[in-house]
Coordinates of C-alpha atoms in Angstrom, one line a residue:
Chain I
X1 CA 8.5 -17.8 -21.3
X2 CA 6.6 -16.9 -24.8
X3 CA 3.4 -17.4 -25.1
X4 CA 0.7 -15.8 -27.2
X5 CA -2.4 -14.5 -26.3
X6 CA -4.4 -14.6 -29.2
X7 CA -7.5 -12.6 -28.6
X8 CA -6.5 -11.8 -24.7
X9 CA -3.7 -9.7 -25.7
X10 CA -5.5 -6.4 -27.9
X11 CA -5.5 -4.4 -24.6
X12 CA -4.5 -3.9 -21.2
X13 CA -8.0 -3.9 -19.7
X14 CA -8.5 -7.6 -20.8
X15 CA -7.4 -10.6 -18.6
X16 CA -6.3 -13.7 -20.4
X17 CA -8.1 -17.1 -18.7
X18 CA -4.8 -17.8 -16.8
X19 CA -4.9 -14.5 -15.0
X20 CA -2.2 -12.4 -17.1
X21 CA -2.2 -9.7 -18.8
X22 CA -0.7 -9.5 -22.0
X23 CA -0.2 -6.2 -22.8
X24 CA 2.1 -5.4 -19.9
X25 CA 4.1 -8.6 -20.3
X26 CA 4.7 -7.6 -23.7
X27 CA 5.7 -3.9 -22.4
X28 CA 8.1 -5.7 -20.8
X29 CA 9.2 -7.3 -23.6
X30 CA 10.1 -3.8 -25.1
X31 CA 12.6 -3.3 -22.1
X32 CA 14.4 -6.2 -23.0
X33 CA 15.0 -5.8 -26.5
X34 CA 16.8 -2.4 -25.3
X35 CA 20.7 -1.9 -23.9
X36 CA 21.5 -3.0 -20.6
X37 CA 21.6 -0.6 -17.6
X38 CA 22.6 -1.1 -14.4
X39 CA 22.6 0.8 -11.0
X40 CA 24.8 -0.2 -8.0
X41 CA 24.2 1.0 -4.4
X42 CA 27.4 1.5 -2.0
X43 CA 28.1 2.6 1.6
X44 CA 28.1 5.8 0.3
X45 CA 26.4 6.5 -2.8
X46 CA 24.7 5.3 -5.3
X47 CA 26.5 4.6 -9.2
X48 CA 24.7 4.4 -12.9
X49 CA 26.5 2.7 -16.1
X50 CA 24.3 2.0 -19.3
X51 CA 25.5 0.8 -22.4
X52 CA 24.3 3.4 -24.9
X53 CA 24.8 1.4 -28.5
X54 CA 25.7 3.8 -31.4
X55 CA 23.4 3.3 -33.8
X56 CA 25.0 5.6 -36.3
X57 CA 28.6 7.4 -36.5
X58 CA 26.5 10.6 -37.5
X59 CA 25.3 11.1 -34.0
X60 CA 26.3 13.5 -32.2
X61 CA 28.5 12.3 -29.6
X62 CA 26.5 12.4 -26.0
X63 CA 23.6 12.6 -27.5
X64 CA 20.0 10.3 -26.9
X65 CA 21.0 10.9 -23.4
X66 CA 19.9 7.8 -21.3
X67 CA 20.6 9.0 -17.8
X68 CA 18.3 11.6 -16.6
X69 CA 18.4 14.1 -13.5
X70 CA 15.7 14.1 -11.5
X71 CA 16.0 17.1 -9.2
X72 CA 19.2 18.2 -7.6
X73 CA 19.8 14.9 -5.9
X74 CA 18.0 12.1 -7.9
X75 CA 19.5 10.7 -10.8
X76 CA 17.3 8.2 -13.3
X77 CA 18.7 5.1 -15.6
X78 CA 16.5 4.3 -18.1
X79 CA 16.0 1.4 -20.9
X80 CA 13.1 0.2 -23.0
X81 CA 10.7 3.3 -25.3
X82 CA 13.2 6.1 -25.4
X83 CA 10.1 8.5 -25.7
X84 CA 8.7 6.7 -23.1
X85 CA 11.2 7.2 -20.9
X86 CA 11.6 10.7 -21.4
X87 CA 8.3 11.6 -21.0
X88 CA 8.2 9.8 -17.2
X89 CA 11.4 11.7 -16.7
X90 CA 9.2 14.7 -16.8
X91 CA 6.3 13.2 -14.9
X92 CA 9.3 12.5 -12.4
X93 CA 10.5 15.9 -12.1
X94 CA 6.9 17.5 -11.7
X95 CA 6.4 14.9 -8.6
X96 CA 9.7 16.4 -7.1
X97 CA 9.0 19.8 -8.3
X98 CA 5.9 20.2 -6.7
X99 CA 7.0 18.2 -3.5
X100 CA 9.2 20.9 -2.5
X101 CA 7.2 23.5 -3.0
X102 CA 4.7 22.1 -0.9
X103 CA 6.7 20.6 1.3
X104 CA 10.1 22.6 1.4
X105 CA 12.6 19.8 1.1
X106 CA 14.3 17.6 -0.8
X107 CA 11.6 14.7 -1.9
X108 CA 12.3 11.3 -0.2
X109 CA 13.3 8.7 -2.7
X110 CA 10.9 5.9 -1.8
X111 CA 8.1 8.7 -2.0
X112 CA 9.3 10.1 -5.6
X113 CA 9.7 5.8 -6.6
X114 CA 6.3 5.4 -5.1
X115 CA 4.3 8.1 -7.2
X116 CA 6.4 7.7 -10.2
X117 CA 5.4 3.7 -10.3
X118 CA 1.4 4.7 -9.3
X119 CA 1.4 6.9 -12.3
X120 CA 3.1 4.0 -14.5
X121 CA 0.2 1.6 -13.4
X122 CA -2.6 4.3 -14.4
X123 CA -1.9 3.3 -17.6
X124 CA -2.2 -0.8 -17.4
X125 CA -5.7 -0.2 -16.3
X126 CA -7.2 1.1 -19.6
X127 CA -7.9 0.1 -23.1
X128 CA -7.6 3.7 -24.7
X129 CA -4.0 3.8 -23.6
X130 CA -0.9 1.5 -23.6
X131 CA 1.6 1.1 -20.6
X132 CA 4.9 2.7 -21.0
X133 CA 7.1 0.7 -22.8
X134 CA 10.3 1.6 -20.1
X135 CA 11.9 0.5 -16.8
X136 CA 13.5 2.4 -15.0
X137 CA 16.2 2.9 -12.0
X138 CA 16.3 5.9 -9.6
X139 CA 18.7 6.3 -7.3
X140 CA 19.7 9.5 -5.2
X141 CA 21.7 10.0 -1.8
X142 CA 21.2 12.4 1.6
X143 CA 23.2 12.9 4.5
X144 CA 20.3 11.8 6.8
X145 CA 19.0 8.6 5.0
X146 CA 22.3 7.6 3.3
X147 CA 22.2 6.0 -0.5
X148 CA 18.7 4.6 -1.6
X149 CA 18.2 2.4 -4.8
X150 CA 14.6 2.1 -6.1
X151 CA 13.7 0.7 -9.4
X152 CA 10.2 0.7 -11.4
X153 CA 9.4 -1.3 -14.5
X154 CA 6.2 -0.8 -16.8
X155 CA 3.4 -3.1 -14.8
X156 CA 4.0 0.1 -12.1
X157 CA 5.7 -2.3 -9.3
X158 CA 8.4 -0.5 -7.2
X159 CA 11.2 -1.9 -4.9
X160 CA 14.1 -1.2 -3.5
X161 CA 17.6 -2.6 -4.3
X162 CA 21.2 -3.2 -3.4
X163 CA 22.3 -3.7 -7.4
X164 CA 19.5 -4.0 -10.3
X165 CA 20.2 -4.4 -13.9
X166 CA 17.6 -3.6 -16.9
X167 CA 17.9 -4.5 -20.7
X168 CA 18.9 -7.1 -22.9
X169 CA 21.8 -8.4 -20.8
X170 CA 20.1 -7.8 -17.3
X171 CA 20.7 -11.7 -16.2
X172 CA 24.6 -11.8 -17.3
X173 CA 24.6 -8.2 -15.8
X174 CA 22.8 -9.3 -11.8
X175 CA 25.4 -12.2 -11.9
X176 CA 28.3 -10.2 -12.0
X177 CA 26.6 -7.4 -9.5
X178 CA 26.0 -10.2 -7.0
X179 CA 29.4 -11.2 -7.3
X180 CA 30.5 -7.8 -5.6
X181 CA 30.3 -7.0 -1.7
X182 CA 28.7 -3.4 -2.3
X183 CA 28.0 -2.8 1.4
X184 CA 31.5 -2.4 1.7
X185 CA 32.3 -0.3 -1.3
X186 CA 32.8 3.0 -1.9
X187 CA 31.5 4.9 -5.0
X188 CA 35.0 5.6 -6.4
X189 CA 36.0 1.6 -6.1
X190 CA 32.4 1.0 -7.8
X191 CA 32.5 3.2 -10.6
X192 CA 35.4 1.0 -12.0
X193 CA 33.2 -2.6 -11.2
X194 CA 29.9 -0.8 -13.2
X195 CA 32.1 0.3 -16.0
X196 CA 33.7 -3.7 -16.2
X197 CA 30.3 -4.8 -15.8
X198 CA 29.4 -2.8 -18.7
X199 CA 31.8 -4.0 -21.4
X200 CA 31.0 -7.4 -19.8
X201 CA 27.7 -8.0 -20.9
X202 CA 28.7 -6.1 -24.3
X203 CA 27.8 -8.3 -27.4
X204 CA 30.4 -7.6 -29.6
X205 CA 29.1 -9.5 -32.2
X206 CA 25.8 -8.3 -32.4
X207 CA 26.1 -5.0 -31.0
X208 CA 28.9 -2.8 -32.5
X209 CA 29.7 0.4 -31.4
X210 CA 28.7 1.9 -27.7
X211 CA 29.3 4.4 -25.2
X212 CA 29.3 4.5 -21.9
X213 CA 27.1 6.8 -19.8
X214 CA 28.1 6.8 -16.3
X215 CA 26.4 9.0 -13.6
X216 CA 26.6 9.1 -9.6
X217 CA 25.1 10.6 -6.7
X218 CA 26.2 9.9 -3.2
X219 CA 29.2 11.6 -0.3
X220 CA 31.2 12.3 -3.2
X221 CA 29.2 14.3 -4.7
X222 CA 27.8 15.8 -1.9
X223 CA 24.2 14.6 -2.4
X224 CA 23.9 15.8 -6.2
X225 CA 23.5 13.9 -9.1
X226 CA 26.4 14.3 -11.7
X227 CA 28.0 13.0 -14.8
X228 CA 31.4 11.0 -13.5
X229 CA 34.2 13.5 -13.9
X230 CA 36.8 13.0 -16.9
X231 CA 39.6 11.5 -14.9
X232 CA 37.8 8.9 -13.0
X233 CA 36.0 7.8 -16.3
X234 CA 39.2 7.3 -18.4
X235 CA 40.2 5.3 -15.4
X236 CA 37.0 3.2 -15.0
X237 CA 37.0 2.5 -18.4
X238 CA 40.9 1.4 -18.6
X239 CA 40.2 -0.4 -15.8
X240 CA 37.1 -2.0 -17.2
X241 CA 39.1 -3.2 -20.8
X242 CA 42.0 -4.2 -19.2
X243 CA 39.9 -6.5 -16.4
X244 CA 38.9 -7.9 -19.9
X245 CA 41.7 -8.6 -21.7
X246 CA 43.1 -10.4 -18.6
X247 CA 40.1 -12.5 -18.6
X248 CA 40.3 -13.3 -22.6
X249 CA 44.3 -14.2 -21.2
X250 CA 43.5 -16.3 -18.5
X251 CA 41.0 -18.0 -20.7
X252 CA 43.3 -19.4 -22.6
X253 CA 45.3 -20.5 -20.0
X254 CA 42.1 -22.4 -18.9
X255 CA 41.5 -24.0 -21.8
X256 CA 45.8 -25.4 -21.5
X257 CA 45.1 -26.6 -18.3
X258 CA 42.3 -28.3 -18.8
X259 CA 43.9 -29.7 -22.1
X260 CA 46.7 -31.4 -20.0
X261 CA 44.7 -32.2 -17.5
X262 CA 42.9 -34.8 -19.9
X263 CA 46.4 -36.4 -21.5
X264 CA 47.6 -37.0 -17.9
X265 CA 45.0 -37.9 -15.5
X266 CA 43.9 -41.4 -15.5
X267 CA 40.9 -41.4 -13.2
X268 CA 38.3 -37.6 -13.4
X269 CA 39.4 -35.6 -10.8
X270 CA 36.9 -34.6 -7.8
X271 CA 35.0 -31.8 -8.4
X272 CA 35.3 -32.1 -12.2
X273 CA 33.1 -29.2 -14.4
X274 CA 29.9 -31.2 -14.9
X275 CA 29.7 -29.0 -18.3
X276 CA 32.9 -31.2 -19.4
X277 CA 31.8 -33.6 -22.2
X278 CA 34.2 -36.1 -23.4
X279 CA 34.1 -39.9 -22.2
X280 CA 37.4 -39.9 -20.2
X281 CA 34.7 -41.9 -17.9
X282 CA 35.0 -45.2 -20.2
X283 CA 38.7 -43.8 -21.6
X284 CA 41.2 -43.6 -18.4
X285 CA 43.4 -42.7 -21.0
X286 CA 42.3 -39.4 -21.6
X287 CA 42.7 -39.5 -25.6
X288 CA 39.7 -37.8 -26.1
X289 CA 39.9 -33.9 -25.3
X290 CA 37.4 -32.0 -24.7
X291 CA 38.1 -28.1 -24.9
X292 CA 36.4 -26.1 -21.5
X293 CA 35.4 -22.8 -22.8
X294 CA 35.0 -20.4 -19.9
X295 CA 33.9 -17.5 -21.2
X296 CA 32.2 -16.2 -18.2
X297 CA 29.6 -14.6 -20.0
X298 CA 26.8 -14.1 -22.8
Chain O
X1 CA -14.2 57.5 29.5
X2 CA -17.0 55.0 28.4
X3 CA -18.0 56.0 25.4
X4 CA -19.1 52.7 23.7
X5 CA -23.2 51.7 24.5
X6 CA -21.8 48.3 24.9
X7 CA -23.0 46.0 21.5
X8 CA -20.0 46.8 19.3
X9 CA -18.4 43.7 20.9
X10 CA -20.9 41.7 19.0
X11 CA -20.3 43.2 15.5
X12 CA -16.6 43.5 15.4
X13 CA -13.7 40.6 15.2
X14 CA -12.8 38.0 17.3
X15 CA -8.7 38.6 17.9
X16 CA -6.2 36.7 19.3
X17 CA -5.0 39.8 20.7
X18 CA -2.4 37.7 22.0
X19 CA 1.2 37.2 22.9
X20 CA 2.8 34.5 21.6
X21 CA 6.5 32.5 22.2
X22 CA 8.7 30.1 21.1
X23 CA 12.3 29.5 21.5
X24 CA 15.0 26.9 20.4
X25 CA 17.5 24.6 22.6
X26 CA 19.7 21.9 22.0
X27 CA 17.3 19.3 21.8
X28 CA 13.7 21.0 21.5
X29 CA 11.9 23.7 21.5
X30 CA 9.6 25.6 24.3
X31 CA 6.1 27.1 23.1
X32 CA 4.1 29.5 25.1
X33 CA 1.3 31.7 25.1
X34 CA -1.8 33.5 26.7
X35 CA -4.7 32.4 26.9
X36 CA -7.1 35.7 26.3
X37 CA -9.6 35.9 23.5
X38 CA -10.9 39.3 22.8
X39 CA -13.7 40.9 20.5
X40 CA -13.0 44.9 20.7
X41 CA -12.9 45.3 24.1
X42 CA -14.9 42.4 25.4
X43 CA -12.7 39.1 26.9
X44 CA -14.9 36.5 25.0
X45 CA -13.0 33.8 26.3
X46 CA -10.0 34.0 28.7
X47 CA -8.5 30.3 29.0
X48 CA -8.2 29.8 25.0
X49 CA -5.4 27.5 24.2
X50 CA -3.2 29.1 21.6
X51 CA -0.8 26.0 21.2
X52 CA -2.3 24.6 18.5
X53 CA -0.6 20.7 17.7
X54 CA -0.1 20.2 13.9
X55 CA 1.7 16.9 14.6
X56 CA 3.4 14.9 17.3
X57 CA 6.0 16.6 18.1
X58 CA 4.9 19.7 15.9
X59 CA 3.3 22.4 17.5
X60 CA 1.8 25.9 16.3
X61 CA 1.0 29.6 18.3
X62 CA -2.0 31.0 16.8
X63 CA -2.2 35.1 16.8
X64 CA -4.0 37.6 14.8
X65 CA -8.0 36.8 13.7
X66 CA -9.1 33.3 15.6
X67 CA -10.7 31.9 13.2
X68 CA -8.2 32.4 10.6
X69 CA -6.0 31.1 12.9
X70 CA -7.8 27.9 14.1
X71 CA -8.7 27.3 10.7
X72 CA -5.1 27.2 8.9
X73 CA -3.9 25.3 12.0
X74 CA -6.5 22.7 11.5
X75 CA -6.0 22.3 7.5
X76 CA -2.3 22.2 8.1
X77 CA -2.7 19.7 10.7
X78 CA -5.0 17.2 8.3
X79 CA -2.1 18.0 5.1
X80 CA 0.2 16.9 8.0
X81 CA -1.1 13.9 8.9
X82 CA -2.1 12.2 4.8
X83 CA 1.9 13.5 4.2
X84 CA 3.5 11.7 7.4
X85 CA 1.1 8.4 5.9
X86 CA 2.6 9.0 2.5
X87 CA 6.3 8.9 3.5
X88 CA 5.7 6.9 6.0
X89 CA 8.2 8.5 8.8
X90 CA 7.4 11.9 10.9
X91 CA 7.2 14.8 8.9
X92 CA 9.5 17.7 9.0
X93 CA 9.0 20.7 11.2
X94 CA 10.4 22.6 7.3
X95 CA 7.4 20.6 5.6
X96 CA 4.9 21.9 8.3
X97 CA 6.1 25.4 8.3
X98 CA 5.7 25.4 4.8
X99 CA 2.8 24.3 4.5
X100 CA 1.7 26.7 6.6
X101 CA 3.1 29.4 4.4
X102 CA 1.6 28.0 1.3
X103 CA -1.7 29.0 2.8
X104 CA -0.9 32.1 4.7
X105 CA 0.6 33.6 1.0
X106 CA -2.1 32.3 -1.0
X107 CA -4.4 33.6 1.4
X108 CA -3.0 36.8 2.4
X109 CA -5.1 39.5 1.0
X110 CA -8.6 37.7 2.8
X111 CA -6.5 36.2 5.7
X112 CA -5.3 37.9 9.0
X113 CA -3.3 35.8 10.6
X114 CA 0.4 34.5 12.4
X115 CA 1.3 31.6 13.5
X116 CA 4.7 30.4 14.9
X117 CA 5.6 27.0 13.9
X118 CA 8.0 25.3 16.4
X119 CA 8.8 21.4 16.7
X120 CA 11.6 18.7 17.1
X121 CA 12.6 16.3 14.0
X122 CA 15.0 13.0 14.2
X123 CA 17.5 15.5 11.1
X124 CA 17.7 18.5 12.6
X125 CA 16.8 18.6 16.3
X126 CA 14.6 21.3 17.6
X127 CA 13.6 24.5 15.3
X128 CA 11.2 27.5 15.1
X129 CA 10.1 29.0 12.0
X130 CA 8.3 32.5 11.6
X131 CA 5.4 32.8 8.9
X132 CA 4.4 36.3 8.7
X133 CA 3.0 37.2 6.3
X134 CA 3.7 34.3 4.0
X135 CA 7.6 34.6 4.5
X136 CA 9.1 31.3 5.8
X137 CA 12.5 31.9 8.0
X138 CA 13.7 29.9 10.6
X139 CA 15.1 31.5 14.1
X140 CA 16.4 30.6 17.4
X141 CA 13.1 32.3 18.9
X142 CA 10.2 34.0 17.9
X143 CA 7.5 36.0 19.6
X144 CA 4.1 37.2 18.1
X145 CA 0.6 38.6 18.5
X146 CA 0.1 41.8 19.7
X147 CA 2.1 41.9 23.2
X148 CA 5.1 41.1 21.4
X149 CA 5.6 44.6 20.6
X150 CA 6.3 45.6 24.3
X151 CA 8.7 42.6 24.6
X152 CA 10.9 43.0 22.1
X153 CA 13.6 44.6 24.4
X154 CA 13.4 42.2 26.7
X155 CA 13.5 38.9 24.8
X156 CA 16.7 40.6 22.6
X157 CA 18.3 41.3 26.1
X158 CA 18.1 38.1 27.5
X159 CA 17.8 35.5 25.4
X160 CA 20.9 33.0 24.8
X161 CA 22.0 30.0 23.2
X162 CA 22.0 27.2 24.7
X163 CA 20.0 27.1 27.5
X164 CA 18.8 24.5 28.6
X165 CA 14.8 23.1 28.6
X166 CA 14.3 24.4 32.1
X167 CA 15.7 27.8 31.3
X168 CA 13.9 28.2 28.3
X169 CA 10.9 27.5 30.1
X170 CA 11.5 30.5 32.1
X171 CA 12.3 32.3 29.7
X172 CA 9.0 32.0 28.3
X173 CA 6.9 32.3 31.3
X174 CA 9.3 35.8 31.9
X175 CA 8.0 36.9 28.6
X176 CA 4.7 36.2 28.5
X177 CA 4.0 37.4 32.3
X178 CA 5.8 40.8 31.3
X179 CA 3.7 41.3 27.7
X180 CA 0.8 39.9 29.5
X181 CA 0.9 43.1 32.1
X182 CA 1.2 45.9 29.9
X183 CA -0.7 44.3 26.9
X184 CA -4.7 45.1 27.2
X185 CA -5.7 42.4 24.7
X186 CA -3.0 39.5 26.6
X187 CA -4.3 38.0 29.9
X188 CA -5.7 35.0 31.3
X189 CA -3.1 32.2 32.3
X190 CA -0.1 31.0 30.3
X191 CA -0.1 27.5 28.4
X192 CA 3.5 26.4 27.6
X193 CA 4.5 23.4 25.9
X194 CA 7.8 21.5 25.7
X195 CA 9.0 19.6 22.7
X196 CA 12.1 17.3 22.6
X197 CA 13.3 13.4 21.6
X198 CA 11.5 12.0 24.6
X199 CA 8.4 13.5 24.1
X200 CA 5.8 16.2 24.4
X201 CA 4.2 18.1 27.5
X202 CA 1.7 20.6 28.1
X203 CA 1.4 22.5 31.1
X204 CA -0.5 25.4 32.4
X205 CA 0.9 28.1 34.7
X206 CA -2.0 29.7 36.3
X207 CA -2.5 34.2 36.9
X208 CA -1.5 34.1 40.3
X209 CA 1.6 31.7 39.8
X210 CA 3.2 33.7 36.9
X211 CA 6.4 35.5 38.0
X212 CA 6.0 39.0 39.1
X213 CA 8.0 42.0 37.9
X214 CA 8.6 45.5 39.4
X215 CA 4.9 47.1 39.9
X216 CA 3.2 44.0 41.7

């Protein structure tokens, strides 16, 4: 979906003849060019995993944090402008802040998603400033309300979610979210499906190095917002490589299948991979091979 | 004995000289109070309604100056109503007691007022909260104004947990008939208001109906 503006797109407070505006499409752009993050909503609490690439082994390790707490019970996943983000963090915890001290509770999520997202939209009205350059996903829990999901991205629209993913690999990673039944889950089961999600939508080849950050909130924690515990994240993240080397296994095995299937079937079978090229159609035969490979993603 | 010519009545402070009540069951809470206004020692208005509502199911017992009173309970009840529209659900009895605070600590050098903020919410059922003096604590009952003082005894003697609505509500009219007798600024009739899941309701319980103690 690129397109260029020329002349529509020097500033946010300028339409384009078909009714867009450029400058926050191209905001949006920034997201994508960042590392996926993804946020996962259960029966009983709510779980963050982002792919933090290592841009240099000098770093520090944890550092250029991308997971941010919001308050005691609000966690936020960010990706796009790390600056951006950081500084919204802030705006974030000022909403909260001053919530509760007017209020004298926790702040409701949809309330904190709500102002958070106005504020972003302040700044696609005007030329003298540009819109954040950031999505991001909050998520928090309470005893009353359960998990809630919300997630905001720079034109300032909110909504809720079940599962939402952010970043370069944010199609490959909603496929693989809508493949689980979170309703059912719990937040220890999901920790290990966000952490296989994670090195799922990992491009090896054009990313190298990355690390994982992986946060929750929910029963477990008892409503606050943590970094996962050391033993459950060496055991999401086993899990998570081992889920994959299974996969790289059973690829193979597809690709021997599918191999046979085309020296000894003389007519396509029903329900034949409409991605299958090879013209076994014309050649009952089945001399021609064609080589499936299923590498389920990116 | 009369040593006043009269007119000070019209110089000095209209009080709330005032008893005021409200207790905590499983399920609600009960509100009461007089109903006597006073400006030194002049009744200026004897049927004043001291149950102030700051929401729906959120009410308030206004004591100390009136207008101080009246006027927090009216601010409070417009930051109520923009806050329930903002989260969209019914707000907190917490977030009205504090907001109620906020004002009465900000305030509290030019203000001279107490009001007891009492209520039912869907998370924790029914609760009272104290804010005297811009402190903020919540209790099973509170009582206020200036007949409290000669109840103290007897609310600490016979108040229990749960009791039920019914009980409560004679506990309060107990209370209130009792300060209401040996209090010069407390008088009139008593306004008592019930607050639970179903609903809200005001009554009134008129001088001669309230319940009569040892010298009557």
């Amino acid at each position: 979906m690129s397109s260029i503006g020329t002349g529509y797109d020097l500033s946010a407070s300028t339409f384009s003849p078909d009714g867009r505006v450029f400058q926050v499409e191209y905001a949006m752009k920034a997201v994508e060019n960042s590392s996926t993050a993804i946020a996962i909503r259960c029966k009983d609490g709510v779980v963050f995993g982002v792919e933090k690439l290592v841009l240099s082994k000098l770093y520090e390790q944890g550092s250029n944090k991308r997971i941010f707490n919001i308050d005691r019970h609000v966690g936020m996943a960010v990706a796009g402008l790390l600056a951006d983000a950081r500084s919204l963090s802030e705006v974030a915890r000022d909403e909260a802040s001053s919530f509760r001290s007017s209020y004298g509770h926790d702040i409701p999520l949809k309330h904190l998603s709500d102002r958070v997202a106005m504020y972003v939209h302040a700044y696609t009205l005007y030329s003298a400033v540009r819109p954040f350059g950031c999505s991001f996903i909050l998520g928090s829990y309470d005893k009353d309300d359960g998990p809630q999901l919300y997630m905001v991205d720079p034109s300032g629209i909110s909504h809720g979610y079940w599962g939402c993913a952010i970043g370069k690999a944010k199609q490959a990673a909603k496929t693989e979210i809508e493949k689980l039944q979170m309703k059912e889950m719990t937040c220890r089961e999901l920790v290990k499906e966000v952490a296989k999600i994670i090195y799922i939508v990992h491009d090896e080849v054009k990313d190298k190095a990355f690390e994982l950050e992986l946060s929750w909130v929910g029963e477990v924690t008892n409503g606050r917002h943590q970094l996962i515990p050391e033993e459950v994240r060496q055991e999401a993240e086993k899990y998570a490589k081992d889920s994959l080397e299974e996969e790289d296994d059973s690829d193979e095995d597809n690709m021997r299948w599918h191999v046979s299937q085309r020296l000894h079937s003389t007519a396509p079978a029903a329900g034949e991979s409409p991605t299958e090229r090879g013209a076994f159609r014309d050649k009952p035969q089945g001399t021609m091979l064609s080589l499936q490979f299923n590498h389920g993603i990116v | 004995m009369l040593q006043e010519t009269g007119t000070e009545w019209l110089s000095q402070e209209v009080k709330t000289g005032t008893t005021i009540i409200a207790v905590e069951f499983d399920g609600g809470v009960v509100l009461g109070s007089d109903s006597r206004v006073s400006a030194g020692a002049s009744v200026v208005n004897r049927v004043m309604n001291k149950l102030s509502p700051l929401h729906d199911k959120i009410y308030c017992a206004l004591s100390g100056s009136a207008a101080d009173a009246q006027t927090i309970a009216e601010v409070v009840h417009y930051q109520l109503d923009v806050h329930s529209i903002e989260i969209d659900e019914d707000p907190q009895v917490r977030s009205a007691a504090t907001l109620v605070r906020n004002i009465s600590y900000k305030y509290k050098e030019e203000l001279s007022a107490h009001l007891i903020v009492a209520g039912w919410d869907r998370r924790d059922g029914g609760q009272v909260f104290a804010t005297l003096s811009g402190l903020l604590t919540r209790q099973p009952f509170a009582v206020g104004g200036s007949g409290s003082s000669y109840v103290y005894g007897f609310v600490d003697a016979e108040f229990r947990r749960g009791m039920s609505k019914e009980e409560c509500q004679q506990f309060v009219v107990n209370t209130l008939s009792l300060a209401i007798n040996r209090d010069g600024s407390s008088g009139g009739v008593a306004y008592i208001v019930s607050i639970d899941e179903h609903g809200t309701e005001e009554k009134v319980v008129l001088g001669n109906d309230l319940p009569t103690f040892f010298d009557q």
